[in-house]
């Protein structure tokens, strides 16, 4: 994977590697936030995973994934 900006990584790992990376990352994110975009068999061609306390949440609106932020 290549770090294209501070804390932003881009790559094309296998599903097995992605799952293992996510399991590790999700337990260590702490007060930060993590987002993973990955290929998926849906209309958009991708799916999203999020972790952390202060985060955007993916919302499925009839098959279209949008990001929402909780009101405080």
mmCIF file with all atom_site columns, N, CA and C in Angstrom:
data_model
loop_
_atom_site.group_PDB
_atom_site.id
_atom_site.type_symbol
_atom_site.label_atom_id
_atom_site.label_alt_id
_atom_site.label_comp_id
_atom_site.label_asym_id
_atom_site.label_entity_id
_atom_site.label_seq_id
_atom_site.pdbx_PDB_ins_code
_atom_site.Cartn_x
_atom_site.Cartn_y
_atom_site.Cartn_z
_atom_site.occupancy
_atom_site.B_iso_or_equiv
_atom_site.pdbx_formal_charge
_atom_site.auth_seq_id
_atom_site.auth_comp_id
_atom_site.auth_asym_id
_atom_site.auth_atom_id
_atom_site.pdbx_PDB_model_num
ATOM 1   N N  . UNK A 1 1  ? 0.853   -1.176  0.000  1.00 0.00 ? 1  UNK A N  1
ATOM 2   C CA . UNK A 1 1  ? 0.000   0.000   0.000  1.00 0.00 ? 1  UNK A CA 1
ATOM 3   C C  . UNK A 1 1  ? 0.898   1.238   0.000  1.00 0.00 ? 1  UNK A C  1
ATOM 4   N N  . UNK A 1 2  ? 0.385   2.304   -0.578 1.00 0.00 ? 2  UNK A N  1
ATOM 5   C CA . UNK A 1 2  ? 1.126   3.557   -0.680 1.00 0.00 ? 2  UNK A CA 1
ATOM 6   C C  . UNK A 1 2  ? 0.423   4.601   0.173  1.00 0.00 ? 2  UNK A C  1
ATOM 7   N N  . UNK A 1 3  ? 1.184   5.362   0.958  1.00 0.00 ? 3  UNK A N  1
ATOM 8   C CA . UNK A 1 3  ? 0.626   6.455   1.756  1.00 0.00 ? 3  UNK A CA 1
ATOM 9   C C  . UNK A 1 3  ? 0.641   7.708   0.892  1.00 0.00 ? 3  UNK A C  1
ATOM 10  N N  . UNK A 1 4  ? -0.523  8.087   0.352  1.00 0.00 ? 4  UNK A N  1
ATOM 11  C CA . UNK A 1 4  ? -0.616  9.216   -0.576 1.00 0.00 ? 4  UNK A CA 1
ATOM 12  C C  . UNK A 1 4  ? -0.732  10.555  0.141  1.00 0.00 ? 4  UNK A C  1
ATOM 13  N N  . UNK A 1 5  ? -1.148  10.535  1.382  1.00 0.00 ? 5  UNK A N  1
ATOM 14  C CA . UNK A 1 5  ? -1.203  11.703  2.256  1.00 0.00 ? 5  UNK A CA 1
ATOM 15  C C  . UNK A 1 5  ? -1.080  11.177  3.680  1.00 0.00 ? 5  UNK A C  1
ATOM 16  N N  . UNK A 1 6  ? -0.845  12.061  4.612  1.00 0.00 ? 6  UNK A N  1
ATOM 17  C CA . UNK A 1 6  ? -0.665  11.615  5.993  1.00 0.00 ? 6  UNK A CA 1
ATOM 18  C C  . UNK A 1 6  ? -1.865  10.799  6.465  1.00 0.00 ? 6  UNK A C  1
ATOM 19  N N  . UNK A 1 7  ? -1.657  9.514   6.727  1.00 0.00 ? 7  UNK A N  1
ATOM 20  C CA . UNK A 1 7  ? -2.717  8.643   7.216  1.00 0.00 ? 7  UNK A CA 1
ATOM 21  C C  . UNK A 1 7  ? -3.682  8.142   6.165  1.00 0.00 ? 7  UNK A C  1
ATOM 22  N N  . UNK A 1 8  ? -3.415  8.424   4.888  1.00 0.00 ? 8  UNK A N  1
ATOM 23  C CA . UNK A 1 8  ? -4.285  7.969   3.797  1.00 0.00 ? 8  UNK A CA 1
ATOM 24  C C  . UNK A 1 8  ? -3.503  6.964   2.959  1.00 0.00 ? 8  UNK A C  1
ATOM 25  N N  . UNK A 1 9  ? -3.978  5.711   2.961  1.00 0.00 ? 9  UNK A N  1
ATOM 26  C CA . UNK A 1 9  ? -3.282  4.643   2.259  1.00 0.00 ? 9  UNK A CA 1
ATOM 27  C C  . UNK A 1 9  ? -4.132  4.136   1.108  1.00 0.00 ? 9  UNK A C  1
ATOM 28  N N  . UNK A 1 10 ? -3.487  3.840   -0.008 1.00 0.00 ? 10 UNK A N  1
ATOM 29  C CA . UNK A 1 10 ? -4.173  3.333   -1.196 1.00 0.00 ? 10 UNK A CA 1
ATOM 30  C C  . UNK A 1 10 ? -3.478  2.053   -1.632 1.00 0.00 ? 10 UNK A C  1
ATOM 31  N N  . UNK A 1 11 ? -4.270  1.044   -1.954 1.00 0.00 ? 11 UNK A N  1
ATOM 32  C CA . UNK A 1 11 ? -3.697  -0.210  -2.416 1.00 0.00 ? 11 UNK A CA 1
ATOM 33  C C  . UNK A 1 11 ? -4.774  -1.150  -2.884 1.00 0.00 ? 11 UNK A C  1
ATOM 34  N N  . UNK A 1 12 ? -4.362  -2.340  -3.255 1.00 0.00 ? 12 UNK A N  1
ATOM 35  C CA . UNK A 1 12 ? -5.295  -3.340  -3.749 1.00 0.00 ? 12 UNK A CA 1
ATOM 36  C C  . UNK A 1 12 ? -4.976  -4.696  -3.119 1.00 0.00 ? 12 UNK A C  1
ATOM 37  N N  . UNK A 1 13 ? -5.065  -4.794  -1.796 1.00 0.00 ? 13 UNK A N  1
ATOM 38  C CA . UNK A 1 13 ? -4.760  -6.075  -1.145 1.00 0.00 ? 13 UNK A CA 1
ATOM 39  C C  . UNK A 1 13 ? -5.891  -7.079  -1.367 1.00 0.00 ? 13 UNK A C  1
ATOM 40  N N  . UNK A 1 14 ? -5.572  -8.334  -1.157 1.00 0.00 ? 14 UNK A N  1
ATOM 41  C CA . UNK A 1 14 ? -6.589  -9.385  -1.277 1.00 0.00 ? 14 UNK A CA 1
ATOM 42  C C  . UNK A 1 14 ? -7.628  -9.223  -0.169 1.00 0.00 ? 14 UNK A C  1
ATOM 43  N N  . UNK A 1 15 ? -8.769  -9.894  -0.330 1.00 0.00 ? 15 UNK A N  1
ATOM 44  C CA . UNK A 1 15 ? -9.832  -9.816  0.683  1.00 0.00 ? 15 UNK A CA 1
ATOM 45  C C  . UNK A 1 15 ? -9.324  -10.316 2.032  1.00 0.00 ? 15 UNK A C  1
ATOM 46  N N  . UNK A 1 16 ? -8.522  -11.354 2.019  1.00 0.00 ? 16 UNK A N  1
ATOM 47  C CA . UNK A 1 16 ? -7.979  -11.901 3.273  1.00 0.00 ? 16 UNK A CA 1
ATOM 48  C C  . UNK A 1 16 ? -7.099  -10.868 3.986  1.00 0.00 ? 16 UNK A C  1
ATOM 49  N N  . UNK A 1 17 ? -6.229  -10.203 3.241  1.00 0.00 ? 17 UNK A N  1
ATOM 50  C CA . UNK A 1 17 ? -5.355  -9.180  3.834  1.00 0.00 ? 17 UNK A CA 1
ATOM 51  C C  . UNK A 1 17 ? -6.191  -7.999  4.318  1.00 0.00 ? 17 UNK A C  1
ATOM 52  N N  . UNK A 1 18 ? -7.183  -7.566  3.528  1.00 0.00 ? 18 UNK A N  1
ATOM 53  C CA . UNK A 1 18 ? -8.053  -6.456  3.947  1.00 0.00 ? 18 UNK A CA 1
ATOM 54  C C  . UNK A 1 18 ? -8.741  -6.776  5.259  1.00 0.00 ? 18 UNK A C  1
ATOM 55  N N  . UNK A 1 19 ? -9.287  -8.001  5.387  1.00 0.00 ? 19 UNK A N  1
ATOM 56  C CA . UNK A 1 19 ? -9.981  -8.379  6.617  1.00 0.00 ? 19 UNK A CA 1
ATOM 57  C C  . UNK A 1 19 ? -9.048  -8.382  7.821  1.00 0.00 ? 19 UNK A C  1
ATOM 58  N N  . UNK A 1 20 ? -7.854  -8.864  7.635  1.00 0.00 ? 20 UNK A N  1
ATOM 59  C CA . UNK A 1 20 ? -6.888  -8.894  8.746  1.00 0.00 ? 20 UNK A CA 1
ATOM 60  C C  . UNK A 1 20 ? -6.433  -7.483  9.118  1.00 0.00 ? 20 UNK A C  1
ATOM 61  N N  . UNK A 1 21 ? -6.189  -6.637  8.111  1.00 0.00 ? 21 UNK A N  1
ATOM 62  C CA . UNK A 1 21 ? -5.822  -5.241  8.387  1.00 0.00 ? 21 UNK A CA 1
ATOM 63  C C  . UNK A 1 21 ? -6.942  -4.531  9.138  1.00 0.00 ? 21 UNK A C  1
ATOM 64  N N  . UNK A 1 22 ? -8.180  -4.755  8.696  1.00 0.00 ? 22 UNK A N  1
ATOM 65  C CA . UNK A 1 22 ? -9.307  -4.078  9.331  1.00 0.00 ? 22 UNK A CA 1
ATOM 66  C C  . UNK A 1 22 ? -9.494  -4.525  10.773 1.00 0.00 ? 22 UNK A C  1
ATOM 67  N N  . UNK A 1 23 ? -9.356  -5.816  11.024 1.00 0.00 ? 23 UNK A N  1
ATOM 68  C CA . UNK A 1 23 ? -9.500  -6.332  12.388 1.00 0.00 ? 23 UNK A CA 1
ATOM 69  C C  . UNK A 1 23 ? -8.480  -5.668  13.315 1.00 0.00 ? 23 UNK A C  1
ATOM 70  N N  . UNK A 1 24 ? -7.262  -5.514  12.850 1.00 0.00 ? 24 UNK A N  1
ATOM 71  C CA . UNK A 1 24 ? -6.218  -4.873  13.649 1.00 0.00 ? 24 UNK A CA 1
ATOM 72  C C  . UNK A 1 24 ? -6.494  -3.383  13.809 1.00 0.00 ? 24 UNK A C  1
ATOM 73  N N  . UNK A 1 25 ? -6.807  -2.721  12.724 1.00 0.00 ? 25 UNK A N  1
ATOM 74  C CA . UNK A 1 25 ? -7.041  -1.279  12.744 1.00 0.00 ? 25 UNK A CA 1
ATOM 75  C C  . UNK A 1 25 ? -8.229  -0.902  13.619 1.00 0.00 ? 25 UNK A C  1
ATOM 76  N N  . UNK A 1 26 ? -9.326  -1.641  13.502 1.00 0.00 ? 26 UNK A N  1
ATOM 77  C CA . UNK A 1 26 ? -10.540 -1.318  14.247 1.00 0.00 ? 26 UNK A CA 1
ATOM 78  C C  . UNK A 1 26 ? -10.333 -1.411  15.758 1.00 0.00 ? 26 UNK A C  1
ATOM 79  N N  . UNK A 1 27 ? -9.421  -2.269  16.196 1.00 0.00 ? 27 UNK A N  1
ATOM 80  C CA . UNK A 1 27 ? -9.166  -2.379  17.638 1.00 0.00 ? 27 UNK A CA 1
ATOM 81  C C  . UNK A 1 27 ? -8.202  -1.319  18.141 1.00 0.00 ? 27 UNK A C  1
ATOM 82  N N  . UNK A 1 28 ? -7.464  -0.671  17.230 1.00 0.00 ? 28 UNK A N  1
ATOM 83  C CA . UNK A 1 28 ? -6.442  0.302   17.637 1.00 0.00 ? 28 UNK A CA 1
ATOM 84  C C  . UNK A 1 28 ? -6.757  1.744   17.287 1.00 0.00 ? 28 UNK A C  1
ATOM 85  N N  . UNK A 1 29 ? -7.901  2.012   16.717 1.00 0.00 ? 29 UNK A N  1
ATOM 86  C CA . UNK A 1 29 ? -8.212  3.363   16.243 1.00 0.00 ? 29 UNK A CA 1
ATOM 87  C C  . UNK A 1 29 ? -8.414  4.354   17.390 1.00 0.00 ? 29 UNK A C  1
ATOM 88  N N  . UNK A 1 30 ? -8.825  3.878   18.557 1.00 0.00 ? 30 UNK A N  1
ATOM 89  C CA . UNK A 1 30 ? -8.990  4.753   19.720 1.00 0.00 ? 30 UNK A CA 1
ATOM 90  C C  . UNK A 1 30 ? -10.012 5.846   19.484 1.00 0.00 ? 30 UNK A C  1
ATOM 91  N N  . UNK A 1 31 ? -9.633  7.099   19.768 1.00 0.00 ? 31 UNK A N  1
ATOM 92  C CA . UNK A 1 31 ? -10.535 8.241   19.585 1.00 0.00 ? 31 UNK A CA 1
ATOM 93  C C  . UNK A 1 31 ? -10.560 8.753   18.154 1.00 0.00 ? 31 UNK A C  1
ATOM 94  N N  . UNK A 1 32 ? -9.737  8.179   17.294 1.00 0.00 ? 32 UNK A N  1
ATOM 95  C CA . UNK A 1 32 ? -9.690  8.614   15.899 1.00 0.00 ? 32 UNK A CA 1
ATOM 96  C C  . UNK A 1 32 ? -10.800 7.985   15.085 1.00 0.00 ? 32 UNK A C  1
ATOM 97  N N  . UNK A 1 33 ? -10.595 7.990   13.793 1.00 0.00 ? 33 UNK A N  1
ATOM 98  C CA . UNK A 1 33 ? -11.566 7.363   12.911 1.00 0.00 ? 33 UNK A CA 1
ATOM 99  C C  . UNK A 1 33 ? -10.835 6.657   11.779 1.00 0.00 ? 33 UNK A C  1
ATOM 100 N N  . UNK A 1 34 ? -11.431 5.602   11.268 1.00 0.00 ? 34 UNK A N  1
ATOM 101 C CA . UNK A 1 34 ? -10.869 4.851   10.152 1.00 0.00 ? 34 UNK A CA 1
ATOM 102 C C  . UNK A 1 34 ? -11.980 4.541   9.169  1.00 0.00 ? 34 UNK A C  1
ATOM 103 N N  . UNK A 1 35 ? -11.643 4.629   7.895  1.00 0.00 ? 35 UNK A N  1
ATOM 104 C CA . UNK A 1 35 ? -12.591 4.339   6.825  1.00 0.00 ? 35 UNK A CA 1
ATOM 105 C C  . UNK A 1 35 ? -11.889 3.454   5.811  1.00 0.00 ? 35 UNK A C  1
ATOM 106 N N  . UNK A 1 36 ? -12.560 2.390   5.383  1.00 0.00 ? 36 UNK A N  1
ATOM 107 C CA . UNK A 1 36 ? -12.010 1.528   4.345  1.00 0.00 ? 36 UNK A CA 1
ATOM 108 C C  . UNK A 1 36 ? -13.043 1.393   3.238  1.00 0.00 ? 36 UNK A C  1
ATOM 109 N N  . UNK A 1 37 ? -12.609 1.677   2.023  1.00 0.00 ? 37 UNK A N  1
ATOM 110 C CA . UNK A 1 37 ? -13.433 1.490   0.835  1.00 0.00 ? 37 UNK A CA 1
ATOM 111 C C  . UNK A 1 37 ? -12.898 0.247   0.135  1.00 0.00 ? 37 UNK A C  1
ATOM 112 N N  . UNK A 1 38 ? -13.791 -0.681  -0.210 1.00 0.00 ? 38 UNK A N  1
ATOM 113 C CA . UNK A 1 38 ? -13.354 -1.930  -0.827 1.00 0.00 ? 38 UNK A CA 1
ATOM 114 C C  . UNK A 1 38 ? -14.312 -2.336  -1.942 1.00 0.00 ? 38 UNK A C  1
ATOM 115 N N  . UNK A 1 39 ? -13.828 -3.142  -2.885 1.00 0.00 ? 39 UNK A N  1
ATOM 116 C CA . UNK A 1 39 ? -14.701 -3.591  -3.975 1.00 0.00 ? 39 UNK A CA 1
ATOM 117 C C  . UNK A 1 39 ? -15.865 -4.421  -3.442 1.00 0.00 ? 39 UNK A C  1
ATOM 118 N N  . UNK A 1 40 ? -17.023 -4.299  -4.109 1.00 0.00 ? 40 UNK A N  1
ATOM 119 C CA . UNK A 1 40 ? -18.204 -5.067  -3.700 1.00 0.00 ? 40 UNK A CA 1
ATOM 120 C C  . UNK A 1 40 ? -19.088 -5.316  -4.916 1.00 0.00 ? 40 UNK A C  1
ATOM 121 N N  . UNK A 1 41 ? -19.888 -6.357  -4.826 1.00 0.00 ? 41 UNK A N  1
ATOM 122 C CA . UNK A 1 41 ? -20.821 -6.699  -5.893 1.00 0.00 ? 41 UNK A CA 1
ATOM 123 C C  . UNK A 1 41 ? -22.142 -5.959  -5.647 1.00 0.00 ? 41 UNK A C  1
ATOM 124 N N  . UNK A 1 42 ? -22.146 -4.653  -5.861 1.00 0.00 ? 42 UNK A N  1
ATOM 125 C CA . UNK A 1 42 ? -23.366 -3.857  -5.738 1.00 0.00 ? 42 UNK A CA 1
ATOM 126 C C  . UNK A 1 42 ? -23.377 -2.823  -6.864 1.00 0.00 ? 42 UNK A C  1
ATOM 127 N N  . UNK A 1 43 ? -24.388 -1.979  -6.894 1.00 0.00 ? 43 UNK A N  1
ATOM 128 C CA . UNK A 1 43 ? -24.507 -1.027  -7.998 1.00 0.00 ? 43 UNK A CA 1
ATOM 129 C C  . UNK A 1 43 ? -23.368 -0.020  -8.043 1.00 0.00 ? 43 UNK A C  1
ATOM 130 N N  . UNK A 1 44 ? -22.848 0.357   -6.880 1.00 0.00 ? 44 UNK A N  1
ATOM 131 C CA . UNK A 1 44 ? -21.756 1.321   -6.857 1.00 0.00 ? 44 UNK A CA 1
ATOM 132 C C  . UNK A 1 44 ? -20.403 0.668   -7.118 1.00 0.00 ? 44 UNK A C  1
ATOM 133 N N  . UNK A 1 45 ? -20.312 -0.636  -6.883 1.00 0.00 ? 45 UNK A N  1
ATOM 134 C CA . UNK A 1 45 ? -19.060 -1.340  -7.108 1.00 0.00 ? 45 UNK A CA 1
ATOM 135 C C  . UNK A 1 45 ? -18.108 -1.280  -5.925 1.00 0.00 ? 45 UNK A C  1
ATOM 136 N N  . UNK A 1 46 ? -18.565 -0.716  -4.802 1.00 0.00 ? 46 UNK A N  1
ATOM 137 C CA . UNK A 1 46 ? -17.726 -0.630  -3.609 1.00 0.00 ? 46 UNK A CA 1
ATOM 138 C C  . UNK A 1 46 ? -18.574 -0.651  -2.349 1.00 0.00 ? 46 UNK A C  1
ATOM 139 N N  . UNK A 1 47 ? -17.919 -0.977  -1.243 1.00 0.00 ? 47 UNK A N  1
ATOM 140 C CA . UNK A 1 47 ? -18.557 -0.975  0.082  1.00 0.00 ? 47 UNK A CA 1
ATOM 141 C C  . UNK A 1 47 ? -17.638 -0.199  1.017  1.00 0.00 ? 47 UNK A C  1
ATOM 142 N N  . UNK A 1 48 ? -18.163 0.176   2.159  1.00 0.00 ? 48 UNK A N  1
ATOM 143 C CA . UNK A 1 48 ? -17.402 0.992   3.093  1.00 0.00 ? 48 UNK A CA 1
ATOM 144 C C  . UNK A 1 48 ? -17.473 0.390   4.491  1.00 0.00 ? 48 UNK A C  1
ATOM 145 N N  . UNK A 1 49 ? -16.361 0.472   5.211  1.00 0.00 ? 49 UNK A N  1
ATOM 146 C CA . UNK A 1 49 ? -16.311 0.085   6.624  1.00 0.00 ? 49 UNK A CA 1
ATOM 147 C C  . UNK A 1 49 ? -15.833 1.312   7.398  1.00 0.00 ? 49 UNK A C  1
ATOM 148 N N  . UNK A 1 50 ? -16.396 1.529   8.564  1.00 0.00 ? 50 UNK A N  1
ATOM 149 C CA . UNK A 1 50 ? -15.951 2.640   9.416  1.00 0.00 ? 50 UNK A CA 1
ATOM 150 C C  . UNK A 1 50 ? -15.721 2.128   10.830 1.00 0.00 ? 50 UNK A C  1
ATOM 151 N N  . UNK A 1 51 ? -14.815 2.788   11.532 1.00 0.00 ? 51 UNK A N  1
ATOM 152 C CA . UNK A 1 51 ? -14.526 2.456   12.929 1.00 0.00 ? 51 UNK A CA 1
ATOM 153 C C  . UNK A 1 51 ? -14.097 3.732   13.639 1.00 0.00 ? 51 UNK A C  1
ATOM 154 N N  . UNK A 1 52 ? -14.269 3.745   14.937 1.00 0.00 ? 52 UNK A N  1
ATOM 155 C CA . UNK A 1 52 ? -13.854 4.892   15.734 1.00 0.00 ? 52 UNK A CA 1
ATOM 156 C C  . UNK A 1 52 ? -15.039 5.620   16.317 1.00 0.00 ? 52 UNK A C  1
ATOM 157 N N  . UNK A 1 53 ? -14.742 6.524   17.215 1.00 0.00 ? 53 UNK A N  1
ATOM 158 C CA . UNK A 1 53 ? -15.811 7.229   17.923 1.00 0.00 ? 53 UNK A CA 1
ATOM 159 C C  . UNK A 1 53 ? -16.369 8.390   17.118 1.00 0.00 ? 53 UNK A C  1
ATOM 160 N N  . UNK A 1 54 ? -15.506 9.219   16.572 1.00 0.00 ? 54 UNK A N  1
ATOM 161 C CA . UNK A 1 54 ? -15.931 10.389  15.804 1.00 0.00 ? 54 UNK A CA 1
ATOM 162 C C  . UNK A 1 54 ? -15.893 10.020  14.329 1.00 0.00 ? 54 UNK A C  1
ATOM 163 N N  . UNK A 1 55 ? -17.021 9.552   13.796 1.00 0.00 ? 55 UNK A N  1
ATOM 164 C CA . UNK A 1 55 ? -16.969 9.031   12.443 1.00 0.00 ? 55 UNK A CA 1
ATOM 165 C C  . UNK A 1 55 ? -18.215 9.336   11.637 1.00 0.00 ? 55 UNK A C  1
ATOM 166 N N  . UNK A 1 56 ? -18.046 9.212   10.339 1.00 0.00 ? 56 UNK A N  1
ATOM 167 C CA . UNK A 1 56 ? -19.144 9.241   9.399  1.00 0.00 ? 56 UNK A CA 1
ATOM 168 C C  . UNK A 1 56 ? -19.719 7.837   9.346  1.00 0.00 ? 56 UNK A C  1
ATOM 169 N N  . UNK A 1 57 ? -21.015 7.731   9.173  1.00 0.00 ? 57 UNK A N  1
ATOM 170 C CA . UNK A 1 57 ? -21.669 6.429   9.131  1.00 0.00 ? 57 UNK A CA 1
ATOM 171 C C  . UNK A 1 57 ? -22.238 6.179   7.744  1.00 0.00 ? 57 UNK A C  1
ATOM 172 N N  . UNK A 1 58 ? -21.966 5.009   7.166  1.00 0.00 ? 58 UNK A N  1
ATOM 173 C CA . UNK A 1 58 ? -22.574 4.705   5.869  1.00 0.00 ? 58 UNK A CA 1
ATOM 174 C C  . UNK A 1 58 ? -24.059 4.401   6.039  1.00 0.00 ? 58 UNK A C  1
ATOM 175 N N  . UNK A 1 59 ? -24.865 4.976   5.153  1.00 0.00 ? 59 UNK A N  1
ATOM 176 C CA . UNK A 1 59 ? -26.312 4.780   5.183  1.00 0.00 ? 59 UNK A CA 1
ATOM 177 C C  . UNK A 1 59 ? -26.736 4.248   3.815  1.00 0.00 ? 59 UNK A C  1
ATOM 178 N N  . UNK A 1 60 ? -27.455 3.144   3.805  1.00 0.00 ? 60 UNK A N  1
ATOM 179 C CA . UNK A 1 60 ? -27.925 2.536   2.567  1.00 0.00 ? 60 UNK A CA 1
ATOM 180 C C  . UNK A 1 60 ? -29.308 3.086   2.241  1.00 0.00 ? 60 UNK A C  1
ATOM 181 N N  . UNK A 1 61 ? -29.403 3.822   1.141  1.00 0.00 ? 61 UNK A N  1
ATOM 182 C CA . UNK A 1 61 ? -30.685 4.359   0.679  1.00 0.00 ? 61 UNK A CA 1
ATOM 183 C C  . UNK A 1 61 ? -31.039 3.683   -0.639 1.00 0.00 ? 61 UNK A C  1
ATOM 184 N N  . UNK A 1 62 ? -31.810 2.613   -0.554 1.00 0.00 ? 62 UNK A N  1
ATOM 185 C CA . UNK A 1 62 ? -32.218 1.846   -1.733 1.00 0.00 ? 62 UNK A CA 1
ATOM 186 C C  . UNK A 1 62 ? -31.037 1.417   -2.593 1.00 0.00 ? 62 UNK A C  1
ATOM 187 N N  . UNK A 1 63 ? -29.975 0.938   -1.951 1.00 0.00 ? 63 UNK A N  1
ATOM 188 C CA . UNK A 1 63 ? -28.804 0.445   -2.670 1.00 0.00 ? 63 UNK A CA 1
ATOM 189 C C  . UNK A 1 63 ? -27.734 1.476   -2.919 1.00 0.00 ? 63 UNK A C  1
ATOM 190 N N  . UNK A 1 64 ? -28.005 2.733   -2.621 1.00 0.00 ? 64 UNK A N  1
ATOM 191 C CA . UNK A 1 64 ? -27.013 3.795   -2.781 1.00 0.00 ? 64 UNK A CA 1
ATOM 192 C C  . UNK A 1 64 ? -26.424 4.105   -1.407 1.00 0.00 ? 64 UNK A C  1
ATOM 193 N N  . UNK A 1 65 ? -25.120 3.943   -1.260 1.00 0.00 ? 65 UNK A N  1
ATOM 194 C CA . UNK A 1 65 ? -24.471 4.187   0.024  1.00 0.00 ? 65 UNK A CA 1
ATOM 195 C C  . UNK A 1 65 ? -24.063 5.656   0.112  1.00 0.00 ? 65 UNK A C  1
ATOM 196 N N  . UNK A 1 66 ? -24.573 6.339   1.125  1.00 0.00 ? 66 UNK A N  1
ATOM 197 C CA . UNK A 1 66 ? -24.223 7.733   1.396  1.00 0.00 ? 66 UNK A CA 1
ATOM 198 C C  . UNK A 1 66 ? -23.614 7.814   2.791  1.00 0.00 ? 66 UNK A C  1
ATOM 199 N N  . UNK A 1 67 ? -22.890 8.880   3.070  1.00 0.00 ? 67 UNK A N  1
ATOM 200 C CA . UNK A 1 67 ? -22.293 9.060   4.390  1.00 0.00 ? 67 UNK A CA 1
ATOM 201 C C  . UNK A 1 67 ? -23.089 10.082  5.181  1.00 0.00 ? 67 UNK A C  1
ATOM 202 N N  . UNK A 1 68 ? -23.363 9.745   6.437  1.00 0.00 ? 68 UNK A N  1
ATOM 203 C CA . UNK A 1 68 ? -24.111 10.638  7.316  1.00 0.00 ? 68 UNK A CA 1
ATOM 204 C C  . UNK A 1 68 ? -23.295 10.891  8.569  1.00 0.00 ? 68 UNK A C  1
ATOM 205 N N  . UNK A 1 69 ? -23.501 12.022  9.159  1.00 0.00 ? 69 UNK A N  1
ATOM 206 C CA . UNK A 1 69 ? -22.830 12.368  10.408 1.00 0.00 ? 69 UNK A CA 1
ATOM 207 C C  . UNK A 1 69 ? -23.907 12.525  11.466 1.00 0.00 ? 69 UNK A C  1
ATOM 208 N N  . UNK A 1 70 ? -23.693 11.932  12.637 1.00 0.00 ? 70 UNK A N  1
ATOM 209 C CA . UNK A 1 70 ? -24.661 12.053  13.721 1.00 0.00 ? 70 UNK A CA 1
ATOM 210 C C  . UNK A 1 70 ? -24.711 13.477  14.235 1.00 0.00 ? 70 UNK A C  1
ATOM 211 N N  . UNK A 1 71 ? -25.920 13.938  14.553 1.00 0.00 ? 71 UNK A N  1
ATOM 212 C CA . UNK A 1 71 ? -26.073 15.285  15.153 1.00 0.00 ? 71 UNK A CA 1
ATOM 213 C C  . UNK A 1 71 ? -25.680 15.220  16.605 1.00 0.00 ? 71 UNK A C  1
ATOM 214 N N  . UNK A 1 72 ? -25.084 16.260  17.086 1.00 0.00 ? 72 UNK A N  1
ATOM 215 C CA . UNK A 1 72 ? -24.684 16.318  18.500 1.00 0.00 ? 72 UNK A CA 1
ATOM 216 C C  . UNK A 1 72 ? -25.392 17.430  19.192 1.00 0.00 ? 72 UNK A C  1
#
